[in-house]
Each structure stands twice: as C-alpha cells, then as structure tokens.
C-alpha cells in the first residue's frame, strides 16, 4: 500500500525546515539541507520516501517506527527552488522496488 503525503498538509509531518546552503564540496558546488519531523507516524507506515527535485533530483528512504516521534535530516540536497514530495509505504524500505 502506498500513501501519498503532501508535506504542506500532512498532519503527521509538522516541520520541514530548509536550512539553506550547508556546505560546499571541493568543486565549489553548494549543497542544501532539510529536516523532516514526524510527531506521530501512522500505524500502517513502515517506510517514508522523500523526493527533492531541483537542478538535480535526490530520493531518500527512511524506516519509520509507527507512533513515535522521528526526525530525518537530509544533507547534500540541491539548492535553489526545489519541489519536495513524500510517499509513505506499509512495506519496509528494503522491500520497495
């Protein structure tokens, strides 16, 4: 089962904080950072997939513990205007195709 979450309205996601440019690699490319906090993960969710699309795309998966508060930090993200989306799955992350 897949559940689509919109970060702006999902009740279980209380904060998405983009901290801007967090670091620079040796090639001069800037990287951003985001933090996603779940205050009470739904009982039927085992995996959260977060996609960040901007000048490049970045997709991360995180194991979720239902009913618990969790904070996920995403480093090395594209900077500038980005689109963030999240999908929640009942399957464990290693079971996703």
mmCIF file of N, CA, C and O in Angstrom:
data_model
loop_
_atom_site.group_PDB
_atom_site.id
_atom_site.type_symbol
_atom_site.label_atom_id
_atom_site.label_comp_id
_atom_site.label_asym_id
_atom_site.label_seq_id
_atom_site.Cartn_x
_atom_site.Cartn_y
_atom_site.Cartn_z
ATOM 1 N N UNK A 1 0.844 -1.183 0.000
ATOM 2 C CA UNK A 1 0.000 0.000 0.000
ATOM 3 C C UNK A 1 0.886 1.242 0.000
ATOM 4 O O UNK A 1 1.821 1.353 0.758
ATOM 5 N N UNK A 2 0.564 2.153 -0.877
ATOM 6 C CA UNK A 2 1.308 3.412 -0.979
ATOM 7 C C UNK A 2 0.377 4.550 -0.617
ATOM 8 O O UNK A 2 -0.755 4.588 -1.051
ATOM 9 N N UNK A 3 0.876 5.457 0.183
ATOM 10 C CA UNK A 3 0.097 6.621 0.580
ATOM 11 C C UNK A 3 0.896 7.851 0.173
ATOM 12 O O UNK A 3 2.062 7.969 0.490
ATOM 13 N N UNK A 4 0.281 8.761 -0.540
ATOM 14 C CA UNK A 4 0.937 9.993 -0.972
ATOM 15 C C UNK A 4 0.763 11.050 0.103
ATOM 16 O O UNK A 4 -0.337 11.294 0.557
ATOM 17 N N UNK A 5 1.873 11.633 0.543
ATOM 18 C CA UNK A 5 1.807 12.703 1.529
ATOM 19 C C UNK A 5 2.227 14.002 0.879
ATOM 20 O O UNK A 5 3.207 14.056 0.165
ATOM 21 N N UNK A 6 1.475 15.033 1.102
ATOM 22 C CA UNK A 6 1.879 16.364 0.687
ATOM 23 C C UNK A 6 2.430 17.046 1.914
ATOM 24 O O UNK A 6 1.737 17.212 2.908
ATOM 25 N N UNK A 7 3.721 17.414 1.860
ATOM 26 C CA UNK A 7 4.381 17.934 3.045
ATOM 27 C C UNK A 7 3.693 19.145 3.641
ATOM 28 O O UNK A 7 3.722 19.349 4.840
ATOM 29 N N UNK A 8 3.048 19.947 2.821
ATOM 30 C CA UNK A 8 2.433 21.162 3.333
ATOM 31 C C UNK A 8 1.190 20.867 4.169
ATOM 32 O O UNK A 8 0.837 21.646 5.045
ATOM 33 N N UNK A 9 0.509 19.736 3.921
ATOM 34 C CA UNK A 9 -0.746 19.490 4.619
ATOM 35 C C UNK A 9 -0.784 18.189 5.406
ATOM 36 O O UNK A 9 -1.739 17.945 6.105
ATOM 37 N N UNK A 10 0.235 17.361 5.328
ATOM 38 C CA UNK A 10 0.210 16.092 6.051
ATOM 39 C C UNK A 10 0.232 16.347 7.551
ATOM 40 O O UNK A 10 1.103 17.024 8.063
ATOM 41 N N UNK A 11 -0.735 15.804 8.245
ATOM 42 C CA UNK A 11 -0.841 16.054 9.681
ATOM 43 C C UNK A 11 0.333 15.477 10.453
ATOM 44 O O UNK A 11 0.727 16.009 11.476
ATOM 45 N N UNK A 12 0.906 14.385 9.948
ATOM 46 C CA UNK A 12 1.975 13.748 10.703
ATOM 47 C C UNK A 12 3.327 14.413 10.501
ATOM 48 O O UNK A 12 4.252 14.163 11.244
ATOM 49 N N UNK A 13 3.451 15.260 9.494
ATOM 50 C CA UNK A 13 4.707 15.966 9.269
ATOM 51 C C UNK A 13 4.522 17.390 9.757
ATOM 52 O O UNK A 13 3.774 18.155 9.184
ATOM 53 N N UNK A 14 5.199 17.719 10.840
ATOM 54 C CA UNK A 14 4.947 19.015 11.461
ATOM 55 C C UNK A 14 5.928 20.093 11.048
ATOM 56 O O UNK A 14 5.650 21.255 11.216
ATOM 57 N N UNK A 15 7.075 19.696 10.532
ATOM 58 C CA UNK A 15 8.042 20.736 10.198
ATOM 59 C C UNK A 15 8.944 20.279 9.067
ATOM 60 O O UNK A 15 9.420 19.172 9.058
ATOM 61 N N UNK A 16 9.104 21.141 8.113
ATOM 62 C CA UNK A 16 10.099 20.948 7.078
ATOM 63 C C UNK A 16 10.898 22.237 7.063
ATOM 64 O O UNK A 16 10.385 23.290 6.717
ATOM 65 N N UNK A 17 12.126 22.164 7.476
ATOM 66 C CA UNK A 17 12.933 23.371 7.587
ATOM 67 C C UNK A 17 14.101 23.286 6.631
ATOM 68 O O UNK A 17 14.952 22.426 6.762
ATOM 69 N N UNK A 18 14.126 24.147 5.654
ATOM 70 C CA UNK A 18 15.256 24.201 4.749
ATOM 71 C C UNK A 18 16.254 25.176 5.342
ATOM 72 O O UNK A 18 15.950 26.328 5.606
ATOM 73 N N UNK A 19 17.436 24.675 5.573
ATOM 74 C CA UNK A 19 18.446 25.461 6.260
ATOM 75 C C UNK A 19 19.393 26.138 5.288
ATOM 76 O O UNK A 19 20.433 26.621 5.677
ATOM 77 N N UNK A 20 19.042 26.151 4.012
ATOM 78 C CA UNK A 20 19.861 26.836 3.014
ATOM 79 C C UNK A 20 21.096 26.054 2.653
ATOM 80 O O UNK A 20 21.129 24.848 2.736
ATOM 81 N N UNK A 21 22.110 26.758 2.252
ATOM 82 C CA UNK A 21 23.358 26.141 1.827
ATOM 83 C C UNK A 21 24.138 25.689 3.048
ATOM 84 O O UNK A 21 24.525 26.501 3.872
ATOM 85 N N UNK A 22 24.343 24.392 3.158
ATOM 86 C CA UNK A 22 25.002 23.891 4.351
ATOM 87 C C UNK A 22 26.482 23.632 4.157
ATOM 88 O O UNK A 22 27.234 23.649 5.111
ATOM 89 N N UNK A 23 26.885 23.363 2.941
ATOM 90 C CA UNK A 23 28.298 23.075 2.719
ATOM 91 C C UNK A 23 28.644 23.253 1.250
ATOM 92 O O UNK A 23 27.791 23.436 0.411
ATOM 93 N N UNK A 24 29.908 23.172 0.987
ATOM 94 C CA UNK A 24 30.418 23.311 -0.377
ATOM 95 C C UNK A 24 31.437 22.206 -0.581
ATOM 96 O O UNK A 24 32.287 21.971 0.267
ATOM 97 N N UNK A 25 31.349 21.491 -1.712
ATOM 98 C CA UNK A 25 32.342 20.449 -1.953
ATOM 99 C C UNK A 25 33.588 21.053 -2.584
ATOM 100 O O UNK A 25 33.665 22.253 -2.814
ATOM 101 N N UNK A 26 34.592 20.225 -2.848
ATOM 102 C CA UNK A 26 35.851 20.715 -3.404
ATOM 103 C C UNK A 26 35.683 21.344 -4.780
ATOM 104 O O UNK A 26 36.495 22.173 -5.187
ATOM 105 N N UNK A 27 34.609 20.966 -5.491
ATOM 106 C CA UNK A 27 34.357 21.521 -6.817
ATOM 107 C C UNK A 27 33.592 22.827 -6.776
ATOM 108 O O UNK A 27 33.284 23.396 -7.809
ATOM 109 N N UNK A 28 33.261 23.318 -5.593
ATOM 110 C CA UNK A 28 32.559 24.589 -5.470
ATOM 111 C C UNK A 28 31.051 24.462 -5.527
ATOM 112 O O UNK A 28 30.344 25.457 -5.465
ATOM 113 N N UNK A 29 30.514 23.232 -5.644
ATOM 114 C CA UNK A 29 29.061 23.054 -5.710
ATOM 115 C C UNK A 29 28.463 23.186 -4.308
ATOM 116 O O UNK A 29 28.965 22.620 -3.348
ATOM 117 N N UNK A 30 27.389 23.956 -4.193
ATOM 118 C CA UNK A 30 26.716 24.140 -2.909
ATOM 119 C C UNK A 30 25.691 23.038 -2.687
ATOM 120 O O UNK A 30 25.059 22.566 -3.629
ATOM 121 N N UNK A 31 25.537 22.652 -1.433
ATOM 122 C CA UNK A 31 24.568 21.642 -1.060
ATOM 123 C C UNK A 31 23.654 22.206 0.014
ATOM 124 O O UNK A 31 24.076 22.964 0.871
ATOM 125 N N UNK A 32 22.380 21.792 -0.040
ATOM 126 C CA UNK A 32 21.412 22.225 0.958
ATOM 127 C C UNK A 32 21.127 21.120 1.952
ATOM 128 O O UNK A 32 21.604 19.992 1.827
ATOM 129 N N UNK A 33 20.336 21.458 2.945
ATOM 130 C CA UNK A 33 19.962 20.516 3.990
ATOM 131 C C UNK A 33 18.501 20.738 4.335
ATOM 132 O O UNK A 33 18.016 21.871 4.328
ATOM 133 N N UNK A 34 17.795 19.666 4.639
ATOM 134 C CA UNK A 34 16.399 19.750 5.076
ATOM 135 C C UNK A 34 16.209 18.824 6.254
ATOM 136 O O UNK A 34 16.937 17.850 6.426
ATOM 137 N N UNK A 35 15.234 19.161 7.061
ATOM 138 C CA UNK A 35 14.883 18.334 8.210
ATOM 139 C C UNK A 35 13.390 18.069 8.147
ATOM 140 O O UNK A 35 12.593 18.991 7.957
ATOM 141 N N UNK A 36 13.007 16.805 8.298
ATOM 142 C CA UNK A 36 11.600 16.416 8.311
ATOM 143 C C UNK A 36 11.323 15.768 9.660
ATOM 144 O O UNK A 36 12.033 14.842 10.060
ATOM 145 N N UNK A 37 10.316 16.259 10.369
ATOM 146 C CA UNK A 37 9.972 15.715 11.677
ATOM 147 C C UNK A 37 8.588 15.082 11.617
ATOM 148 O O UNK A 37 7.634 15.702 11.173
ATOM 149 N N UNK A 38 8.501 13.843 12.067
ATOM 150 C CA UNK A 38 7.223 13.147 12.206
ATOM 151 C C UNK A 38 6.899 13.126 13.698
ATOM 152 O O UNK A 38 7.690 12.623 14.499
ATOM 153 N N UNK A 39 5.755 13.646 14.078
ATOM 154 C CA UNK A 39 5.413 13.666 15.503
ATOM 155 C C UNK A 39 4.704 12.394 15.934
ATOM 156 O O UNK A 39 4.832 11.972 17.072
ATOM 157 N N UNK A 40 3.970 11.782 15.028
ATOM 158 C CA UNK A 40 3.235 10.563 15.362
ATOM 159 C C UNK A 40 2.990 9.796 14.066
ATOM 160 O O UNK A 40 1.956 9.962 13.439
ATOM 161 N N UNK A 41 3.944 8.961 13.691
ATOM 162 C CA UNK A 41 3.833 8.232 12.426
ATOM 163 C C UNK A 41 2.620 7.302 12.464
ATOM 164 O O UNK A 41 2.365 6.643 13.476
ATOM 165 N N UNK A 42 1.851 7.239 11.376
ATOM 166 C CA UNK A 42 0.679 6.361 11.317
ATOM 167 C C UNK A 42 1.069 4.895 11.532
ATOM 168 O O UNK A 42 2.165 4.473 11.180
ATOM 169 N N UNK A 43 0.153 4.121 12.087
ATOM 170 C CA UNK A 43 0.413 2.708 12.400
ATOM 171 C C UNK A 43 0.671 1.865 11.158
ATOM 172 O O UNK A 43 1.343 0.848 11.241
ATOM 173 N N UNK A 44 0.138 2.278 9.998
ATOM 174 C CA UNK A 44 0.292 1.467 8.792
ATOM 175 C C UNK A 44 1.446 1.937 7.906
ATOM 176 O O UNK A 44 1.511 1.589 6.734
ATOM 177 N N UNK A 45 2.377 2.701 8.443
ATOM 178 C CA UNK A 45 3.514 3.195 7.662
ATOM 179 C C UNK A 45 4.813 2.622 8.226
ATOM 180 O O UNK A 45 5.080 2.731 9.419
ATOM 181 N N UNK A 46 5.606 2.008 7.340
ATOM 182 C CA UNK A 46 6.903 1.438 7.733
ATOM 183 C C UNK A 46 8.062 2.135 7.036
ATOM 184 O O UNK A 46 9.197 2.037 7.476
ATOM 185 N N UNK A 47 7.770 2.815 5.922
ATOM 186 C CA UNK A 47 8.835 3.440 5.139
ATOM 187 C C UNK A 47 8.351 4.774 4.578
ATOM 188 O O UNK A 47 7.209 4.894 4.139
ATOM 189 N N UNK A 48 9.229 5.751 4.615
ATOM 190 C CA UNK A 48 8.943 7.070 4.059
ATOM 191 C C UNK A 48 9.964 7.361 2.969
ATOM 192 O O UNK A 48 11.166 7.224 3.188
ATOM 193 N N UNK A 49 9.486 7.688 1.767
ATOM 194 C CA UNK A 49 10.374 8.054 0.664
ATOM 195 C C UNK A 49 10.182 9.534 0.381
ATOM 196 O O UNK A 49 9.073 9.986 0.102
ATOM 197 N N UNK A 50 11.275 10.295 0.473
ATOM 198 C CA UNK A 50 11.232 11.736 0.248
ATOM 199 C C UNK A 50 12.007 12.048 -1.025
ATOM 200 O O UNK A 50 13.155 11.618 -1.181
ATOM 201 N N UNK A 51 11.355 12.778 -1.931
ATOM 202 C CA UNK A 51 11.968 13.179 -3.195
ATOM 203 C C UNK A 51 12.143 14.687 -3.220
ATOM 204 O O UNK A 51 11.211 15.424 -2.885
ATOM 205 N N UNK A 52 13.338 15.131 -3.607
ATOM 206 C CA UNK A 52 13.640 16.552 -3.740
ATOM 207 C C UNK A 52 14.088 16.777 -5.174
ATOM 208 O O UNK A 52 15.067 16.172 -5.628
ATOM 209 N N UNK A 53 13.346 17.609 -5.909
ATOM 210 C CA UNK A 53 13.654 17.875 -7.312
ATOM 211 C C UNK A 53 13.955 19.349 -7.508
ATOM 212 O O UNK A 53 13.165 20.206 -7.130
ATOM 213 N N UNK A 54 15.098 19.631 -8.083
ATOM 214 C CA UNK A 54 15.522 20.991 -8.395
ATOM 215 C C UNK A 54 16.429 20.925 -9.602
ATOM 216 O O UNK A 54 16.085 20.308 -10.605
ATOM 217 N N UNK A 55 17.617 21.519 -9.490
ATOM 218 C CA UNK A 55 18.585 21.424 -10.577
ATOM 219 C C UNK A 55 19.014 19.979 -10.788
ATOM 220 O O UNK A 55 19.478 19.617 -11.861
ATOM 221 N N UNK A 56 18.883 19.169 -9.764
ATOM 222 C CA UNK A 56 19.069 17.720 -9.855
ATOM 223 C C UNK A 56 18.050 17.085 -8.919
ATOM 224 O O UNK A 56 17.400 17.771 -8.130
ATOM 225 N N UNK A 57 17.883 15.790 -9.017
ATOM 226 C CA UNK A 57 16.913 15.081 -8.182
ATOM 227 C C UNK A 57 17.625 14.245 -7.131
ATOM 228 O O UNK A 57 18.721 13.734 -7.363
ATOM 229 N N UNK A 58 16.984 14.102 -5.983
ATOM 230 C CA UNK A 58 17.528 13.312 -4.892
ATOM 231 C C UNK A 58 16.359 12.597 -4.224
ATOM 232 O O UNK A 58 15.355 13.219 -3.886
ATOM 233 N N UNK A 59 16.472 11.274 -4.068
ATOM 234 C CA UNK A 59 15.417 10.475 -3.453
ATOM 235 C C UNK A 59 16.030 9.708 -2.284
ATOM 236 O O UNK A 59 17.071 9.074 -2.443
ATOM 237 N N UNK A 60 15.393 9.787 -1.119
ATOM 238 C CA UNK A 60 15.872 9.097 0.087
ATOM 239 C C UNK A 60 14.734 8.293 0.694
ATOM 240 O O UNK A 60 13.573 8.695 0.618
ATOM 241 N N UNK A 61 15.079 7.169 1.308
ATOM 242 C CA UNK A 61 14.094 6.387 2.050
ATOM 243 C C UNK A 61 14.517 6.311 3.514
ATOM 244 O O UNK A 61 15.709 6.288 3.832
ATOM 245 N N UNK A 62 13.508 6.271 4.382
ATOM 246 C CA UNK A 62 13.736 6.221 5.820
ATOM 247 C C UNK A 62 12.781 5.222 6.443
ATOM 248 O O UNK A 62 11.590 5.227 6.153
ATOM 249 N N UNK A 63 13.296 4.368 7.304
ATOM 250 C CA UNK A 63 12.444 3.454 8.066
ATOM 251 C C UNK A 63 11.689 4.259 9.111
ATOM 252 O O UNK A 63 12.244 5.150 9.752
ATOM 253 N N UNK A 64 10.409 3.927 9.275
ATOM 254 C CA UNK A 64 9.525 4.656 10.188
ATOM 255 C C UNK A 64 9.080 3.715 11.301
ATOM 256 O O UNK A 64 8.740 2.560 11.045
ATOM 257 N N UNK A 65 9.088 4.213 12.510
ATOM 258 C CA UNK A 65 8.555 3.479 13.658
ATOM 259 C C UNK A 65 7.189 4.065 13.985
ATOM 260 O O UNK A 65 7.095 5.214 14.422
ATOM 261 N N UNK A 66 6.115 3.301 13.729
ATOM 262 C CA UNK A 66 4.760 3.822 13.955
ATOM 263 C C UNK A 66 4.558 4.322 15.383
ATOM 264 O O UNK A 66 5.059 3.742 16.348
ATOM 265 N N UNK A 67 3.852 5.446 15.490
ATOM 266 C CA UNK A 67 3.503 6.016 16.776
ATOM 267 C C UNK A 67 4.610 6.780 17.471
ATOM 268 O O UNK A 67 4.413 7.293 18.558
ATOM 269 N N UNK A 68 5.778 6.867 16.874
ATOM 270 C CA UNK A 68 6.913 7.534 17.510
ATOM 271 C C UNK A 68 7.262 8.843 16.817
ATOM 272 O O UNK A 68 6.998 9.034 15.640
ATOM 273 N N UNK A 69 7.901 9.721 17.567
ATOM 274 C CA UNK A 69 8.434 10.958 17.006
ATOM 275 C C UNK A 69 9.797 10.635 16.382
ATOM 276 O O UNK A 69 10.627 9.979 17.008
ATOM 277 N N UNK A 70 10.005 11.077 15.144
ATOM 278 C CA UNK A 70 11.261 10.849 14.455
ATOM 279 C C UNK A 70 11.653 12.093 13.675
ATOM 280 O O UNK A 70 10.798 12.822 13.179
ATOM 281 N N UNK A 71 12.949 12.338 13.567
ATOM 282 C CA UNK A 71 13.475 13.455 12.796
ATOM 283 C C UNK A 71 14.454 12.890 11.777
ATOM 284 O O UNK A 71 15.358 12.136 12.132
ATOM 285 N N UNK A 72 14.260 13.249 10.519
ATOM 286 C CA UNK A 72 15.126 12.800 9.433
ATOM 287 C C UNK A 72 15.858 14.011 8.865
ATOM 288 O O UNK A 72 15.222 15.007 8.511
ATOM 289 N N UNK A 73 17.167 13.932 8.785
ATOM 290 C CA UNK A 73 17.973 15.016 8.232
ATOM 291 C C UNK A 73 18.462 14.588 6.860
ATOM 292 O O UNK A 73 19.015 13.504 6.700
ATOM 293 N N UNK A 74 18.246 15.433 5.878
ATOM 294 C CA UNK A 74 18.677 15.178 4.512
ATOM 295 C C UNK A 74 19.783 16.174 4.179
ATOM 296 O O UNK A 74 19.531 17.373 4.079
ATOM 297 N N UNK A 75 20.991 15.686 4.023
ATOM 298 C CA UNK A 75 22.137 16.515 3.653
ATOM 299 C C UNK A 75 22.440 16.332 2.177
ATOM 300 O O UNK A 75 22.018 15.361 1.554
ATOM 301 N N UNK A 76 23.195 17.255 1.618
ATOM 302 C CA UNK A 76 23.662 17.127 0.241
ATOM 303 C C UNK A 76 22.584 17.332 -0.804
ATOM 304 O O UNK A 76 22.668 16.809 -1.911
ATOM 305 N N UNK A 77 21.572 18.113 -0.477
ATOM 306 C CA UNK A 77 20.456 18.342 -1.402
ATOM 307 C C UNK A 77 20.770 19.462 -2.380
ATOM 308 O O UNK A 77 21.623 20.311 -2.123
ATOM 309 N N UNK A 78 20.038 19.486 -3.516
ATOM 310 C CA UNK A 78 20.197 20.610 -4.438
ATOM 311 C C UNK A 78 19.717 21.897 -3.768
ATOM 312 O O UNK A 78 18.833 21.861 -2.905
ATOM 313 N N UNK A 79 20.316 23.018 -4.134
ATOM 314 C CA UNK A 79 19.908 24.309 -3.576
ATOM 315 C C UNK A 79 19.086 25.078 -4.596
ATOM 316 O O UNK A 79 19.025 24.716 -5.759
ATOM 317 N N UNK A 80 18.472 26.140 -4.155
ATOM 318 C CA UNK A 80 17.621 26.948 -5.027
ATOM 319 C C UNK A 80 16.177 26.518 -4.867
ATOM 320 O O UNK A 80 15.773 25.944 -3.859
ATOM 321 N N UNK A 81 15.381 26.768 -5.876
ATOM 322 C CA UNK A 81 13.968 26.399 -5.850
ATOM 323 C C UNK A 81 13.872 24.895 -6.061
ATOM 324 O O UNK A 81 14.385 24.361 -7.043
ATOM 325 N N UNK A 82 13.231 24.206 -5.118
ATOM 326 C CA UNK A 82 13.073 22.759 -5.209
ATOM 327 C C UNK A 82 11.625 22.382 -4.925
ATOM 328 O O UNK A 82 10.883 23.131 -4.293
ATOM 329 N N UNK A 83 11.260 21.218 -5.398
ATOM 330 C CA UNK A 83 9.957 20.632 -5.107
ATOM 331 C C UNK A 83 10.211 19.432 -4.205
ATOM 332 O O UNK A 83 11.065 18.606 -4.497
ATOM 333 N N UNK A 84 9.458 19.353 -3.106
ATOM 334 C CA UNK A 84 9.625 18.256 -2.161
ATOM 335 C C UNK A 84 8.332 17.463 -2.111
ATOM 336 O O UNK A 84 7.243 18.030 -1.982
ATOM 337 N N UNK A 85 8.434 16.139 -2.220
ATOM 338 C CA UNK A 85 7.262 15.278 -2.074
ATOM 339 C C UNK A 85 7.634 14.077 -1.223
ATOM 340 O O UNK A 85 8.812 13.750 -1.084
ATOM 341 N N UNK A 86 6.625 13.452 -0.652
ATOM 342 C CA UNK A 86 6.862 12.285 0.188
ATOM 343 C C UNK A 86 5.804 11.229 -0.082
ATOM 344 O O UNK A 86 4.645 11.543 -0.339
ATOM 345 N N UNK A 87 6.236 9.978 -0.054
ATOM 346 C CA UNK A 87 5.344 8.831 -0.176
ATOM 347 C C UNK A 87 5.553 7.959 1.047
ATOM 348 O O UNK A 87 6.697 7.740 1.478
ATOM 349 N N UNK A 88 4.470 7.447 1.602
ATOM 350 C CA UNK A 88 4.545 6.557 2.752
ATOM 351 C C UNK A 88 4.097 5.170 2.316
ATOM 352 O O UNK A 88 3.140 5.025 1.557
ATOM 353 N N UNK A 89 4.798 4.144 2.821
ATOM 354 C CA UNK A 89 4.525 2.768 2.434
ATOM 355 C C UNK A 89 4.343 1.881 3.656
ATOM 356 O O UNK A 89 5.024 2.074 4.668
ATOM 357 N N UNK A 90 3.477 0.895 3.546
ATOM 358 C CA UNK A 90 3.300 -0.091 4.599
ATOM 359 C C UNK A 90 4.454 -1.099 4.594
ATOM 360 O O UNK A 90 4.761 -1.700 5.609
ATOM 361 N N UNK A 91 5.112 -1.254 3.456
ATOM 362 C CA UNK A 91 6.262 -2.153 3.317
ATOM 363 C C UNK A 91 7.495 -1.570 3.965
ATOM 364 O O UNK A 91 7.639 -0.349 4.030
ATOM 365 N N UNK A 92 8.402 -2.425 4.405
ATOM 366 C CA UNK A 92 9.712 -1.977 4.852
ATOM 367 C C UNK A 92 10.455 -1.368 3.654
ATOM 368 O O UNK A 92 10.209 -1.767 2.510
ATOM 369 N N UNK A 93 11.366 -0.455 3.895
ATOM 370 C CA UNK A 93 12.079 0.226 2.814
ATOM 371 C C UNK A 93 12.844 -0.741 1.906
ATOM 372 O O UNK A 93 12.892 -0.552 0.697
ATOM 373 N N UNK A 94 13.419 -1.800 2.475
ATOM 374 C CA UNK A 94 14.187 -2.733 1.645
ATOM 375 C C UNK A 94 13.291 -3.580 0.748
ATOM 376 O O UNK A 94 13.773 -4.271 -0.141
ATOM 377 N N UNK A 95 11.974 -3.517 0.946
ATOM 378 C CA UNK A 95 11.036 -4.236 0.101
ATOM 379 C C UNK A 95 10.501 -3.422 -1.058
ATOM 380 O O UNK A 95 9.726 -3.928 -1.877
ATOM 381 N N UNK A 96 10.907 -2.152 -1.168
ATOM 382 C CA UNK A 96 10.444 -1.296 -2.263
ATOM 383 C C UNK A 96 11.208 -1.626 -3.536
ATOM 384 O O UNK A 96 12.386 -1.921 -3.509
ATOM 385 N N UNK A 97 10.505 -1.506 -4.655
ATOM 386 C CA UNK A 97 11.149 -1.755 -5.955
ATOM 387 C C UNK A 97 11.915 -0.556 -6.421
ATOM 388 O O UNK A 97 11.681 0.546 -6.109
#
